[in-house]
Each structure stands twice: as structure tokens, then as C-alpha cells.
């Protein structure tokens, strides 16, 4: 999470905590929101807008930078809706805004002449040893890949990205805007 997002998130939770006892109103119960509560709602909305702006800005910078520097970008076809249904993954995935990153990379192809390729979601990029090809199970919390067969050890994401680079052609398709 970028530092600016973290700061904005902290500010937001502080605002919510300070206003925890406000009479926020409930339409069903016929309770009207107090005027202070209404002011709080407006403030809250602007905090959410700010957070989404920071996020959007960060993603744009990142995807532009990538599209400029790299000719061929391979990404995994993650099953994001499935991951969001999984509680533990939900926050990580929505924070990283996977779909938005992918969408931007795909449409920026035209501007920057880059090429985006999608690797099939069933390709075991994280579970495969990038050196000997051995496949083993990996927990999400395992940040380092340590091959049980050849002892090859490296960062989980690095291992996965080497595998993506070497993925068989039949599992790779190009992403069209
Ligand atoms: Zn190995």
C-alpha cells in the first residue's frame, strides 16, 4: 500500500472513530440524522473521494511507467471475483486494484506500443519451481519459494514472474483493448 494511501486511511479511521456516537439516522426506524451527522457524512464522502483519487493516481503512474519501459507485459489472468469472495484475500486484492491495473495496461498499449499478454489462470505460476519445474503447494503466506526437489530458493513473486515469462505459448493470449 503506498504511503499516501496509508495516511489517508488512518485519517479516515480517526474520523470514523471520533464520530462513533453520532446519531446517524435510520430511515426505517424514522430517526432523522442530526445536522452534525449530516456534516459528518459530507466530510466522510470527501475522505473516500480523496482515497480513491490517490489510488487512481498511483495506478496511473505505475501503468504509464511500465508501458513506457517494457515492450511485452505478461500478467496472470487472476480469478479476482473468486478471490474477493475469499475473505482473507479481499482486502489485498481490492487494494491492489488488479482489474484497474490490467484495464489501464491494456488500453495504454495503443499509446505506448507495448504488448500485454495474459497467462491462463490455471497455469501454476506460484507453485512451480522456475529452475527444475517441480510443482509444490504454496501457502499465500509463503513469501519465499523453496523447491523441495532441487532446493532452488528465491522470492515468491520473482519465481512466479520467471514462470510467467516461460509459460507455454498455448496458455498465453494477447489482451485486446
Ligand atoms: Zn526445483
XYZ file of N, CA, C and O and ligand atoms in Angstrom:
709
model
N 0.855 -1.202 0.000
C 0.000 0.000 0.000
C 0.890 1.250 0.000
O 1.770 1.360 0.840
N 0.680 2.175 -0.939
C 1.522 3.371 -0.935
C 1.328 4.185 0.344
O 0.242 4.150 0.938
N 2.385 4.897 0.734
C 2.358 5.643 1.995
C 1.214 6.647 2.049
O 0.578 6.835 3.076
N 0.944 7.290 0.905
C -0.129 8.293 0.893
C -1.487 7.661 1.183
O -2.313 8.238 1.878
N -1.696 6.456 0.650
C -2.955 5.756 0.902
C -3.079 5.419 2.378
O -4.138 5.567 2.983
N -1.966 4.983 2.941
C -1.959 4.603 4.345
C -2.341 5.792 5.222
O -3.146 5.685 6.131
N -1.764 6.941 4.905
C -2.029 8.158 5.663
C -3.517 8.542 5.559
O -4.165 8.847 6.556
N -4.017 8.498 4.346
C -5.415 8.855 4.127
C -6.346 7.883 4.840
O -7.377 8.276 5.380
N -5.954 6.612 4.860
C -6.765 5.603 5.534
C -6.787 5.831 7.040
O -7.813 5.655 7.688
N -5.639 6.183 7.594
C -5.556 6.470 9.020
C -6.450 7.649 9.371
O -7.194 7.624 10.349
N -6.394 8.687 8.540
C -7.232 9.871 8.781
C -8.704 9.491 8.758
O -9.495 9.952 9.576
N -9.046 8.632 7.802
C -10.434 8.199 7.672
C -10.889 7.423 8.907
O -11.961 7.690 9.451
N -10.057 6.490 9.369
C -10.494 5.728 10.553
C -10.584 6.604 11.791
O -11.439 6.390 12.639
N -9.712 7.608 11.877
C -9.798 8.522 13.014
C -11.115 9.292 12.986
O -11.776 9.455 14.000
N -11.466 9.755 11.793
C -12.724 10.488 11.627
C -13.911 9.601 12.026
O -14.812 10.031 12.749
N -13.856 8.359 11.600
C -14.959 7.439 11.915
C -15.031 7.139 13.409
O -16.095 7.077 13.993
N -13.856 7.012 14.022
C -13.799 6.726 15.461
C -14.338 7.900 16.267
O -15.144 7.734 17.180
N -13.935 9.101 15.917
C -14.381 10.297 16.641
C -15.887 10.469 16.553
O -16.509 11.042 17.432
N -16.465 9.977 15.468
C -17.901 10.175 15.269
C -18.720 8.933 15.572
O -19.842 8.787 15.116
N -18.127 8.030 16.376
C -18.774 6.740 16.593
C -20.104 6.854 17.322
O -20.940 5.986 17.234
N -20.307 7.952 18.070
C -21.540 8.073 18.840
C -22.596 8.991 18.212
O -23.614 9.283 18.802
N -22.317 9.465 17.016
C -23.276 10.371 16.356
C -24.580 9.655 16.038
O -24.589 8.471 15.701
N -25.678 10.414 16.158
C -26.973 9.864 15.735
C -27.032 9.974 14.224
O -27.195 11.051 13.664
N -26.812 8.856 13.580
C -26.619 8.912 12.134
C -27.925 8.828 11.352
O -27.947 9.021 10.153
N -29.025 8.554 12.069
C -30.302 8.486 11.371
C -30.550 7.115 10.796
O -29.636 6.409 10.408
N -31.803 6.743 10.801
C -32.174 5.455 10.243
C -33.548 5.601 9.618
O -34.537 5.870 10.306
N -33.595 5.488 8.313
C -34.826 5.740 7.578
C -35.943 4.806 8.036
O -37.071 5.237 8.294
N -35.618 3.532 8.184
C -36.618 2.539 8.567
C -37.216 2.826 9.945
O -38.389 2.657 10.187
N -36.337 3.230 10.866
C -36.795 3.474 12.235
C -37.339 4.890 12.402
O -37.759 5.285 13.485
N -37.305 5.673 11.334
C -37.817 7.035 11.383
C -36.966 7.975 12.223
O -37.469 8.964 12.766
N -35.659 7.663 12.348
C -34.778 8.567 13.092
C -34.067 9.483 12.110
O -33.437 9.018 11.163
N -34.216 10.784 12.317
C -33.571 11.729 11.405
C -32.116 11.925 11.798
O -31.784 11.941 12.992
N -31.272 12.094 10.797
C -29.863 12.381 11.080
C -29.738 13.788 11.648
O -30.412 14.710 11.196
N -28.908 13.940 12.667
C -28.695 15.277 13.239
C -27.922 16.122 12.241
O -27.308 15.601 11.314
N -27.939 17.439 12.440
C -27.258 18.284 11.457
C -25.751 18.054 11.511
O -25.063 18.138 10.500
N -25.241 17.729 12.694
C -23.817 17.390 12.791
C -23.514 16.092 12.057
O -22.457 15.949 11.455
N -24.469 15.177 12.117
C -24.285 13.916 11.413
C -24.240 14.155 9.916
O -23.450 13.543 9.197
N -25.084 15.088 9.469
C -25.079 15.393 8.033
C -23.739 15.988 7.596
O -23.205 15.652 6.559
N -23.207 16.872 8.444
C -21.886 17.448 8.145
C -20.838 16.336 8.089
O -19.943 16.342 7.244
N -20.992 15.397 9.018
C -20.047 14.279 9.080
C -20.108 13.447 7.806
O -19.086 13.060 7.245
N -21.322 13.217 7.308
C -21.473 12.455 6.065
C -20.741 13.117 4.900
O -20.093 12.459 4.095
N -20.873 14.450 4.838
C -20.227 15.178 3.739
C -18.702 15.044 3.837
O -18.012 14.793 2.856
N -18.205 15.174 5.071
C -16.771 15.025 5.305
C -16.300 13.621 4.923
O -15.284 13.447 4.265
N -17.093 12.651 5.351
C -16.766 11.254 5.088
C -16.663 11.004 3.576
O -15.712 10.381 3.097
N -17.616 11.553 2.847
C -17.625 11.369 1.392
C -16.368 11.964 0.762
O -15.772 11.363 -0.134
N -15.934 13.115 1.254
C -14.755 13.724 0.656
C -13.492 12.924 0.988
O -12.568 12.841 0.190
N -13.485 12.296 2.174
C -12.362 11.428 2.517
C -12.292 10.224 1.577
O -11.227 9.860 1.108
N -13.459 9.636 1.306
C -13.488 8.487 0.399
C -13.044 8.889 -1.003
O -12.311 8.160 -1.672
N -13.477 10.083 -1.428
C -13.101 10.562 -2.754
C -11.593 10.768 -2.842
O -10.951 10.401 -3.828
N -11.039 11.319 -1.762
C -9.593 11.562 -1.738
C -8.820 10.249 -1.835
O -7.858 10.130 -2.596
N -9.282 9.274 -1.079
C -8.638 7.953 -1.107
C -8.655 7.365 -2.517
O -7.654 6.849 -3.007
N -9.796 7.474 -3.165
C -9.906 6.876 -4.491
C -9.056 7.661 -5.495
O -8.493 7.080 -6.421
N -8.917 8.980 -5.302
C -8.046 9.777 -6.167
C -6.584 9.375 -6.043
O -5.877 9.239 -7.036
N -6.145 9.195 -4.791
C -4.754 8.802 -4.558
C -4.485 7.463 -5.228
O -3.489 7.264 -5.904
N -5.415 6.546 -5.034
C -5.275 5.213 -5.584
C -5.179 5.267 -7.108
O -4.300 4.687 -7.722
N -6.118 6.003 -7.698
C -6.184 6.127 -9.154
C -4.894 6.733 -9.699
O -4.335 6.272 -10.681
N -4.415 7.756 -9.010
C -3.207 8.454 -9.422
C -1.991 7.526 -9.383
O -1.183 7.498 -10.307
N -1.891 6.757 -8.304
C -0.776 5.821 -8.141
C -0.789 4.769 -9.246
O 0.242 4.451 -9.832
N -1.970 4.243 -9.529
C -2.074 3.207 -10.550
C -1.717 3.770 -11.931
O -1.009 3.141 -12.695
N -2.197 4.993 -12.207
C -1.886 5.593 -13.500
C -0.389 5.782 -13.699
O 0.150 5.479 -14.756
N 0.268 6.270 -12.659
C 1.718 6.467 -12.749
C 2.412 5.151 -13.016
O 3.317 5.059 -13.849
N 1.995 4.133 -12.276
C 2.628 2.817 -12.386
C 2.421 2.216 -13.773
O 3.374 1.749 -14.390
N 1.190 2.263 -14.279
C 0.932 1.623 -15.574
C 1.583 2.410 -16.727
O 2.052 1.815 -17.688
N 1.630 3.732 -16.606
C 2.287 4.530 -17.644
C 3.774 4.217 -17.675
O 4.362 3.971 -18.731
N 4.353 4.193 -16.487
C 5.768 3.893 -16.351
C 6.103 2.533 -16.967
O 7.038 2.395 -17.751
N 5.309 1.544 -16.619
C 5.521 0.189 -17.134
C 5.378 0.145 -18.653
O 6.221 -0.418 -19.348
N 4.322 0.763 -19.156
C 4.047 0.714 -20.589
C 5.158 1.400 -21.380
O 5.453 1.040 -22.507
N 5.762 2.424 -20.777
C 6.845 3.137 -21.442
C 8.122 2.315 -21.503
O 8.832 2.319 -22.485
N 8.415 1.652 -20.374
C 9.712 0.986 -20.253
C 9.741 -0.424 -20.813
O 10.789 -0.916 -21.222
N 8.602 -1.099 -20.741
C 8.605 -2.511 -21.088
C 7.801 -2.757 -22.349
O 6.681 -2.272 -22.482
N 8.376 -3.522 -23.266
C 7.651 -3.775 -24.508
C 6.567 -4.832 -24.297
O 5.420 -4.645 -24.661
N 6.954 -5.943 -23.692
C 5.971 -7.001 -23.519
C 5.655 -7.201 -22.028
O 6.547 -7.447 -21.232
N 4.393 -7.064 -21.681
C 3.985 -7.208 -20.283
C 3.084 -8.430 -20.166
O 2.036 -8.510 -20.811
N 3.510 -9.364 -19.346
C 2.694 -10.560 -19.142
C 2.049 -10.504 -17.773
O 2.726 -10.322 -16.777
N 0.752 -10.681 -17.736
C 0.091 -10.735 -16.442
C -0.752 -11.996 -16.331
O -1.144 -12.593 -17.328
N -1.022 -12.356 -15.100
C -1.809 -13.547 -14.870
C -3.282 -13.209 -14.956
O -3.713 -12.132 -14.566
N -4.027 -14.167 -15.479
C -5.460 -13.979 -15.540
C -6.037 -14.413 -14.195
O -6.513 -15.516 -14.051
N -5.972 -13.549 -13.222
C -6.420 -13.919 -11.881
C -7.934 -13.979 -11.820
O -8.622 -13.181 -12.442
N -8.388 -14.917 -11.036
C -9.822 -15.037 -10.822
C -10.207 -14.087 -9.684
O -10.386 -14.489 -8.550
N -10.315 -12.795 -10.021
C -10.479 -11.796 -8.969
C -11.800 -11.917 -8.239
O -11.863 -11.819 -7.022
N -12.886 -12.208 -8.959
C -14.171 -12.291 -8.267
C -14.160 -13.445 -7.265
O -14.717 -13.344 -6.177
N -13.485 -14.535 -7.630
C -13.343 -15.657 -6.706
C -12.517 -15.271 -5.497
O -12.805 -15.694 -4.382
N -11.483 -14.465 -5.719
C -10.621 -14.064 -4.626
C -11.314 -13.088 -3.691
O -11.096 -13.085 -2.503
N -12.156 -12.231 -4.263
C -12.851 -11.259 -3.425
C -13.866 -11.964 -2.533
O -14.118 -11.560 -1.413
N -14.403 -13.076 -3.037
C -15.319 -13.859 -2.219
C -14.580 -14.481 -1.037
O -15.159 -14.724 0.010
N -13.290 -14.714 -1.218
C -12.473 -15.245 -0.135
C -12.052 -14.098 0.776
O -11.327 -13.198 0.381
N -12.526 -14.162 2.006
C -12.363 -13.061 2.940
C -10.954 -12.521 3.100
O -10.720 -11.338 3.036
N -10.022 -13.432 3.288
C -8.649 -13.017 3.580
C -8.016 -12.275 2.418
O -7.189 -11.397 2.597
N -8.427 -12.671 1.207
C -7.807 -12.081 0.037
C -8.456 -10.768 -0.372
O -7.871 -9.967 -1.071
N -9.673 -10.578 0.092
C -10.463 -9.452 -0.406
C -9.729 -8.124 -0.303
O -9.623 -7.392 -1.280
N -9.192 -7.837 0.860
C -8.558 -6.541 1.058
C -7.311 -6.394 0.206
O -7.109 -5.365 -0.431
N -6.505 -7.428 0.174
C -5.271 -7.374 -0.606
C -5.575 -7.113 -2.072
O -4.968 -6.265 -2.706
N -6.568 -7.839 -2.583
C -6.881 -7.702 -3.995
C -7.483 -6.351 -4.316
O -7.084 -5.683 -5.258
N -8.446 -5.903 -3.498
C -9.083 -4.642 -3.857
C -8.116 -3.472 -3.669
O -8.172 -2.494 -4.393
N -7.187 -3.611 -2.725
C -6.174 -2.571 -2.560
C -5.282 -2.469 -3.780
O -4.902 -1.395 -4.203
N -4.947 -3.603 -4.288
C -4.046 -3.595 -5.429
C -4.758 -3.291 -6.736
O -4.134 -3.086 -7.758
N -6.098 -3.265 -6.668
C -6.895 -2.868 -7.818
C -6.477 -3.597 -9.087
O -6.200 -2.981 -10.119
N -6.442 -4.902 -8.985
C -5.943 -5.696 -10.102
C -6.625 -5.382 -11.439
O -5.975 -5.175 -12.446
N -7.946 -5.337 -11.418
C -8.676 -5.100 -12.661
C -8.324 -3.759 -13.283
O -8.191 -3.625 -14.486
N -8.190 -2.753 -12.423
C -7.890 -1.411 -12.905
C -6.494 -1.368 -13.538
O -6.303 -0.786 -14.602
N -5.536 -2.018 -12.898
C -4.177 -2.082 -13.435
C -4.208 -2.736 -14.813
O -3.644 -2.236 -15.776
N -4.908 -3.841 -14.884
C -4.986 -4.563 -16.145
C -5.668 -3.729 -17.224
O -5.198 -3.643 -18.350
N -6.777 -3.099 -16.861
C -7.514 -2.274 -17.827
C -6.612 -1.168 -18.393
O -6.552 -0.939 -19.589
N -5.891 -0.502 -17.499
C -5.022 0.591 -17.936
C -3.874 0.093 -18.807
O -3.557 0.700 -19.827
N -3.272 -1.013 -18.406
C -2.178 -1.572 -19.205
C -2.662 -1.904 -20.605
O -1.983 -1.651 -21.595
N -3.873 -2.466 -20.665
C -4.416 -2.882 -21.952
C -4.694 -1.674 -22.844
O -4.330 -1.648 -24.013
N -5.306 -0.623 -22.307
C -5.594 0.487 -23.215
C -4.364 1.349 -23.506
O -4.294 1.997 -24.541
N -3.362 1.308 -22.637
C -2.151 2.084 -22.891
C -1.247 1.442 -23.937
O -0.297 2.065 -24.415
N -1.550 0.192 -24.298
C -0.794 -0.480 -25.363
C -0.761 0.385 -26.609
O 0.253 0.513 -27.260
N -1.932 0.941 -26.931
C -2.079 1.715 -28.158
C -1.177 2.959 -28.134
O -0.520 3.282 -29.112
N -1.122 3.618 -26.960
C -0.336 4.854 -26.860
C 1.159 4.590 -26.825
O 1.938 5.374 -27.342
N 1.560 3.525 -26.157
C 2.989 3.332 -25.916
C 3.592 2.201 -26.736
O 4.780 1.923 -26.622
N 2.782 1.559 -27.550
C 3.303 0.479 -28.379
C 3.750 -0.732 -27.583
O 4.565 -1.521 -28.041
N 3.222 -0.882 -26.386
C 3.570 -2.063 -25.593
C 2.617 -3.206 -25.958
O 1.635 -3.001 -26.680
N 2.927 -4.368 -25.459
C 2.110 -5.534 -25.785
C 1.755 -6.241 -24.474
O 2.637 -6.618 -23.723
N 0.466 -6.393 -24.218
C 0.061 -7.049 -22.978
C -0.407 -8.464 -23.276
O -1.222 -8.689 -24.173
N 0.130 -9.413 -22.532
C -0.263 -10.806 -22.714
C -0.822 -11.367 -21.406
O -0.327 -11.064 -20.327
N -1.851 -12.169 -21.552
C -2.499 -12.755 -20.389
C -2.175 -14.243 -20.323
O -2.326 -14.955 -21.315
N -1.735 -14.673 -19.159
C -1.422 -16.092 -18.987
C -2.600 -16.781 -18.302
O -3.146 -16.264 -17.315
N -2.987 -17.908 -18.864
C -4.115 -18.687 -18.358
C -4.133 -18.795 -16.828
O -3.100 -19.003 -16.198
N -5.322 -18.677 -16.257
C -5.399 -18.655 -14.790
C -5.065 -19.981 -14.130
O -4.852 -20.045 -12.928
N -5.036 -21.055 -14.913
C -4.718 -22.355 -14.309
C -3.230 -22.689 -14.372
O -2.791 -23.715 -13.885
N -2.479 -21.813 -14.976
C -1.030 -22.027 -15.014
C -0.458 -21.850 -13.602
O -0.680 -20.825 -12.959
N 0.281 -22.872 -13.095
C 0.707 -22.813 -11.674
C 1.931 -21.922 -11.454
O 2.968 -22.390 -11.002
N 1.820 -20.645 -11.750
C 2.990 -19.759 -11.714
C 3.665 -19.683 -10.343
O 4.890 -19.597 -10.258
N 2.880 -19.728 -9.277
C 3.478 -19.597 -7.941
C 3.970 -20.924 -7.386
O 4.829 -20.967 -6.513
N 3.371 -22.024 -7.892
C 3.660 -23.339 -7.312
C 4.788 -24.071 -8.014
O 5.222 -25.123 -7.571
N 5.239 -23.508 -9.125
C 6.215 -24.199 -9.954
C 7.620 -23.666 -9.693
O 7.818 -22.457 -9.541
N 8.600 -24.579 -9.643
C 9.993 -24.162 -9.496
C 10.469 -23.630 -10.842
O 10.381 -24.331 -11.850
N 10.959 -22.403 -10.853
C 11.349 -21.805 -12.131
C 12.643 -22.411 -12.665
O 13.036 -22.154 -13.794
N 13.301 -23.230 -11.846
C 14.552 -23.842 -12.291
C 14.325 -25.272 -12.808
O 14.716 -25.608 -13.913
N 13.677 -26.132 -11.978
C 13.556 -27.536 -12.377
C 12.133 -27.934 -12.770
O 11.909 -29.041 -13.255
N 11.163 -27.043 -12.564
C 9.805 -27.329 -12.998
C 8.960 -28.117 -12.005
O 7.797 -28.403 -12.247
N 9.551 -28.466 -10.864
C 8.820 -29.193 -9.829
C 7.637 -28.350 -9.328
O 7.760 -27.148 -9.130
N 6.498 -29.023 -9.122
C 5.329 -28.284 -8.640
C 5.015 -28.681 -7.209
O 4.949 -29.871 -6.883
N 4.870 -27.722 -6.343
C 4.551 -27.999 -4.940
C 3.523 -26.994 -4.454
O 3.363 -25.925 -5.027
N 2.822 -27.341 -3.361
C 1.805 -26.410 -2.891
C 2.464 -25.247 -2.150
O 3.505 -25.406 -1.518
N 1.866 -24.068 -2.291
C 2.395 -22.864 -1.641
C 1.256 -22.176 -0.909
O 0.204 -21.928 -1.477
N 1.504 -21.869 0.364
C 0.512 -21.079 1.081
C 0.697 -19.625 0.671
O 1.783 -19.213 0.287
N -0.366 -18.830 0.811
C -0.245 -17.417 0.452
C 0.777 -16.693 1.322
O 1.409 -15.727 0.927
N 0.924 -17.226 2.535
C 1.847 -16.572 3.463
C 3.313 -16.913 3.156
O 4.217 -16.262 3.669
N 3.521 -17.941 2.322
C 4.905 -18.267 1.949
C 5.430 -17.234 0.966
O 5.032 -17.225 -0.196
N 6.294 -16.377 1.427
C 6.800 -15.313 0.556
C 8.042 -15.741 -0.218
O 8.503 -15.039 -1.102
N 8.613 -16.866 0.200
C 9.811 -17.350 -0.479
C 9.531 -18.737 -1.050
O 8.934 -19.579 -0.377
N 9.924 -18.946 -2.293
C 9.767 -20.260 -2.888
C 11.033 -21.070 -2.619
O 12.130 -20.663 -2.973
N 10.856 -22.221 -1.958
C 11.999 -23.080 -1.710
C 11.657 -24.460 -2.273
O 10.811 -25.160 -1.725
N 12.305 -24.819 -3.363
C 11.955 -26.052 -4.077
C 12.295 -27.290 -3.244
O 13.414 -27.445 -2.771
N 11.298 -28.172 -3.101
C 11.506 -29.391 -2.319
C 12.357 -30.405 -3.081
O 12.832 -31.376 -2.525
N 12.516 -30.185 -4.376
C 13.244 -31.153 -5.184
C 14.699 -30.732 -5.417
O 15.617 -31.502 -5.173
N 14.901 -29.460 -5.865
C 16.271 -29.061 -6.216
C 16.830 -27.986 -5.278
O 17.942 -27.493 -5.477
N 16.006 -27.590 -4.290
C 16.477 -26.626 -3.290
C 16.621 -25.187 -3.776
O 17.093 -24.328 -3.031
N 16.251 -24.952 -5.024
C 16.296 -23.599 -5.574
C 15.433 -22.680 -4.695
O 14.291 -22.993 -4.384
N 15.992 -21.565 -4.284
C 15.285 -20.678 -3.364
C 15.289 -19.256 -3.888
O 16.352 -18.703 -4.187
N 14.087 -18.687 -4.030
C 14.022 -17.257 -4.349
C 12.656 -16.676 -4.001
O 11.731 -17.409 -3.634
N 12.588 -15.381 -4.080
C 11.374 -14.659 -3.740
C 10.171 -15.211 -4.509
O 10.265 -15.519 -5.692
N 9.054 -15.340 -3.819
C 7.851 -15.924 -4.409
C 7.441 -15.239 -5.714
O 7.181 -15.885 -6.720
N 7.382 -13.908 -5.677
C 6.938 -13.167 -6.857
C 7.937 -13.253 -8.000
O 7.563 -13.292 -9.176
N 9.209 -13.279 -7.632
C 10.245 -13.381 -8.648
C 10.155 -14.739 -9.352
O 10.238 -14.822 -10.570
N 9.985 -15.773 -8.545
C 9.834 -17.115 -9.096
C 8.632 -17.171 -10.044
O 8.723 -17.670 -11.159
N 7.505 -16.582 -9.582
C 6.287 -16.597 -10.397
C 6.492 -15.825 -11.698
O 6.019 -16.245 -12.759
N 7.221 -14.705 -11.634
C 7.364 -13.907 -12.849
C 8.268 -14.600 -13.868
O 8.048 -14.479 -15.075
N 9.263 -15.340 -13.391
C 10.094 -16.120 -14.322
C 9.226 -17.188 -14.993
O 9.303 -17.398 -16.202
N 8.357 -17.816 -14.195
C 7.458 -18.827 -14.759
C 6.513 -18.234 -15.794
O 6.235 -18.848 -16.818
N 6.022 -17.034 -15.516
C 5.114 -16.383 -16.464
C 5.838 -16.108 -17.779
O 5.293 -16.279 -18.862
N 7.093 -15.680 -17.653
C 7.886 -15.383 -18.833
C 8.083 -16.643 -19.683
O 8.086 -16.584 -20.904
N 8.240 -17.774 -19.011
C 8.489 -19.029 -19.716
C 7.234 -19.863 -19.941
O 7.317 -21.030 -20.307
N 6.083 -19.271 -19.717
C 4.829 -20.032 -19.857
C 4.677 -20.537 -21.286
O 5.050 -19.858 -22.237
N 4.126 -21.756 -21.446
C 3.948 -22.301 -22.794
C 2.978 -21.449 -23.611
O 1.978 -20.947 -23.081
N 3.296 -21.293 -24.900
C 2.513 -20.426 -25.784
C 1.016 -20.714 -25.760
O 0.206 -19.810 -25.874
N 0.674 -21.988 -25.627
C -0.756 -22.319 -25.712
C -1.546 -21.767 -24.519
O -2.765 -21.714 -24.538
N -0.825 -21.366 -23.448
C -1.523 -20.809 -22.287
C -1.477 -19.275 -22.270
O -1.892 -18.630 -21.318
N -0.916 -18.701 -23.337
C -0.767 -17.244 -23.373
C -1.619 -16.656 -24.493
O -1.635 -17.180 -25.600
N -2.352 -15.609 -24.174
C -3.096 -14.925 -25.244
C -2.847 -13.425 -25.128
O -2.493 -12.919 -24.068
N -2.993 -12.728 -26.244
C -2.757 -11.293 -26.158
C -4.040 -10.583 -25.742
O -5.144 -11.008 -26.094
N -3.881 -9.529 -24.966
C -5.037 -8.799 -24.445
C -5.386 -7.675 -25.392
O -4.552 -6.818 -25.671
N -6.590 -7.676 -25.883
C -7.034 -6.602 -26.787
C -7.833 -5.570 -25.992
O -8.592 -5.952 -25.105
N -7.621 -4.298 -26.347
C -8.402 -3.286 -25.635
C -9.901 -3.413 -25.934
O -10.247 -3.883 -26.989
Zn 13.391 -27.016 -8.308
